[in-house]
Amino acid sequence: MSSFTSTSDGVRAAERLRPTVRVFELHGPGAIRVGHRPLPPRGALLRVETTGVCGTDHHIWAGKIEIPLPQLLGHEVIGRIERLPDGHALVAPGPLAVGDRVLIAPGVPCGDCAGCTGGDRCLDRPCYGLTMSGNGLTGGFAPYMTLLPGTRLFPVPDGLAAERVVFAEPMACVLSALRKGFGPRYVPAGLNGLVLGFGVIGLCAAVAIDAAGGTATVVEHDRTRRELAAALGFETVASVEQAAELAHERDGFPLVVDAAGTPAAFKSGLSLLGWSGTLIEIGNFADLGEIAVSPSDICLRDLRVVGSGETFYEDFAPAIALVGSTAVDLTRAITDVHRFDALGDPAELFTVRAAGKAMVTFS
Ligand SMILES: [Zn+2]
Ligand SMILES: [Zn+2]
């Protein structure tokens, strides 16, 4: 437990002996600072191995998504169980033991809402790194995390590289979106798809299309990201106009995934679909305004629009399996690795936009 430090002067001796953990606290848009929080003396605890930096973290840091403050960011968390008391109330597919390598599902059932008490799906899931304010260890950009009762844990094979596992949480989001569109097969076999935007969500969508035997075509105007997509084996174009030429040749795309996250991309996605095509909207997580669309176009061309904000627990294990098995070399998409102990100013995580995936490591 070498990451623990003692609390500052001016506290009672007993308090001084209590170990604390270095954390990055967000206090407002652009205001993230190093802090120290007490290590909880009891309860289930995770020793964090790797935490992915998500586009959502960037939006929150910039103030585009409002959350309660102060907040510890980081919700794409891989680690090992450090402490596991009897009656821990964690939820996992099998028995848990200290030392197990796991991925957490960031949402935790609240235990109180109508979904929790009567149904089987929490309607008000608090989420590590997004909605849990207070003084706890509730974010993944810290060497230890509290595992609250009800947290879902998914086993991660010891031999699977963290550079692959770190894609599992965003992949689960993508698989849930595809499940909403096509059911538990995620993507129909051999279905070709157009992916708007090659951030991490776009990358995961392209991998899922590839895994089902289809061709994924990526639209990305940023040259570095487009070159990354090509290096990973995907067909690429630089603009919606070029994608429209392809759509014209191919009678439209049967599947478009909007992972670009702008209202304009949503509208473009509709126009690039073929008859009875499906648009999966998994990009507009921040409200960037409105755009005019023609409902008759959706009606007359039998289009389907599937939005997806919620990630289902049942998609985490398939996501871990897919990031482990895909022939796409995901490790090449890791472009920024930050060692937590070496990060003097946590703002470094958010002021630079990674070309691929960024992650924070702990050791
Ligand atoms: Zn995320
Ligand atoms: Zn609930």
PDB file of N, CA, C and O and ligand atoms in Angstrom, residues 109-113 115-116 122-125, ligand 2:
ATOM      1  N   PRO A 109     -26.680   0.125  -8.666  1.00  0.00           N
ATOM      2  CA  PRO A 109     -28.104   0.231  -8.347  1.00  0.00           C
ATOM      3  C   PRO A 109     -28.319   1.018  -7.051  1.00  0.00           C
ATOM      4  O   PRO A 109     -27.564   0.843  -6.092  1.00  0.00           O
ATOM      5  N   CYS A 110     -29.313   1.904  -7.039  1.00  0.00           N
ATOM      6  CA  CYS A 110     -29.504   2.769  -5.874  1.00  0.00           C
ATOM      7  C   CYS A 110     -30.148   2.026  -4.713  1.00  0.00           C
ATOM      8  O   CYS A 110     -30.006   2.423  -3.562  1.00  0.00           O
ATOM      9  N   GLY A 111     -30.895   0.958  -5.010  1.00  0.00           N
ATOM     10  CA  GLY A 111     -31.533   0.187  -3.942  1.00  0.00           C
ATOM     11  C   GLY A 111     -32.879   0.720  -3.501  1.00  0.00           C
ATOM     12  O   GLY A 111     -33.590   0.063  -2.737  1.00  0.00           O
ATOM     13  N   ASP A 112     -33.258   1.913  -3.949  1.00  0.00           N
ATOM     14  CA  ASP A 112     -34.455   2.580  -3.432  1.00  0.00           C
ATOM     15  C   ASP A 112     -35.564   2.773  -4.466  1.00  0.00           C
ATOM     16  O   ASP A 112     -36.727   2.851  -4.112  1.00  0.00           O
ATOM     17  N   CYS A 113     -35.204   2.922  -5.726  1.00  0.00           N
ATOM     18  CA  CYS A 113     -36.190   3.362  -6.719  1.00  0.00           C
ATOM     19  C   CYS A 113     -37.166   2.219  -7.041  1.00  0.00           C
ATOM     20  O   CYS A 113     -36.968   1.074  -6.628  1.00  0.00           O
ATOM     21  N   GLY A 115     -37.623   0.694  -9.759  1.00  0.00           N
ATOM     22  CA  GLY A 115     -36.950  -0.359 -10.521  1.00  0.00           C
ATOM     23  C   GLY A 115     -36.189  -1.305  -9.611  1.00  0.00           C
ATOM     24  O   GLY A 115     -36.210  -2.518  -9.786  1.00  0.00           O
ATOM     25  N   CYS A 116     -35.498  -0.744  -8.604  1.00  0.00           N
ATOM     26  CA  CYS A 116     -34.709  -1.574  -7.691  1.00  0.00           C
ATOM     27  C   CYS A 116     -35.614  -2.387  -6.768  1.00  0.00           C
ATOM     28  O   CYS A 116     -35.335  -3.549  -6.468  1.00  0.00           O
ATOM     29  N   CYS A 122     -32.446  -0.722 -12.195  1.00  0.00           N
ATOM     30  CA  CYS A 122     -32.448   0.531 -11.442  1.00  0.00           C
ATOM     31  C   CYS A 122     -32.764   1.695 -12.373  1.00  0.00           C
ATOM     32  O   CYS A 122     -32.205   1.811 -13.454  1.00  0.00           O
ATOM     33  N   LEU A 123     -33.679   2.566 -11.930  1.00  0.00           N
ATOM     34  CA  LEU A 123     -34.070   3.717 -12.742  1.00  0.00           C
ATOM     35  C   LEU A 123     -33.222   4.943 -12.427  1.00  0.00           C
ATOM     36  O   LEU A 123     -33.309   5.961 -13.091  1.00  0.00           O
ATOM     37  N   ASP A 124     -32.412   4.844 -11.399  1.00  0.00           N
ATOM     38  CA  ASP A 124     -31.686   6.021 -10.920  1.00  0.00           C
ATOM     39  C   ASP A 124     -30.274   5.633 -10.501  1.00  0.00           C
ATOM     40  O   ASP A 124     -29.844   5.937  -9.410  1.00  0.00           O
ATOM     41  N   ARG A 125     -29.558   4.927 -11.398  1.00  0.00           N
ATOM     42  CA  ARG A 125     -28.247   4.401 -11.037  1.00  0.00           C
ATOM     43  C   ARG A 125     -27.246   5.513 -10.774  1.00  0.00           C
ATOM     44  O   ARG A 125     -26.910   6.259 -11.685  1.00  0.00           O
TER      45      ARG A 125
HETATM   46 ZN    ZN B   2     -32.554   2.062  -8.236  1.00  0.00          ZN
END
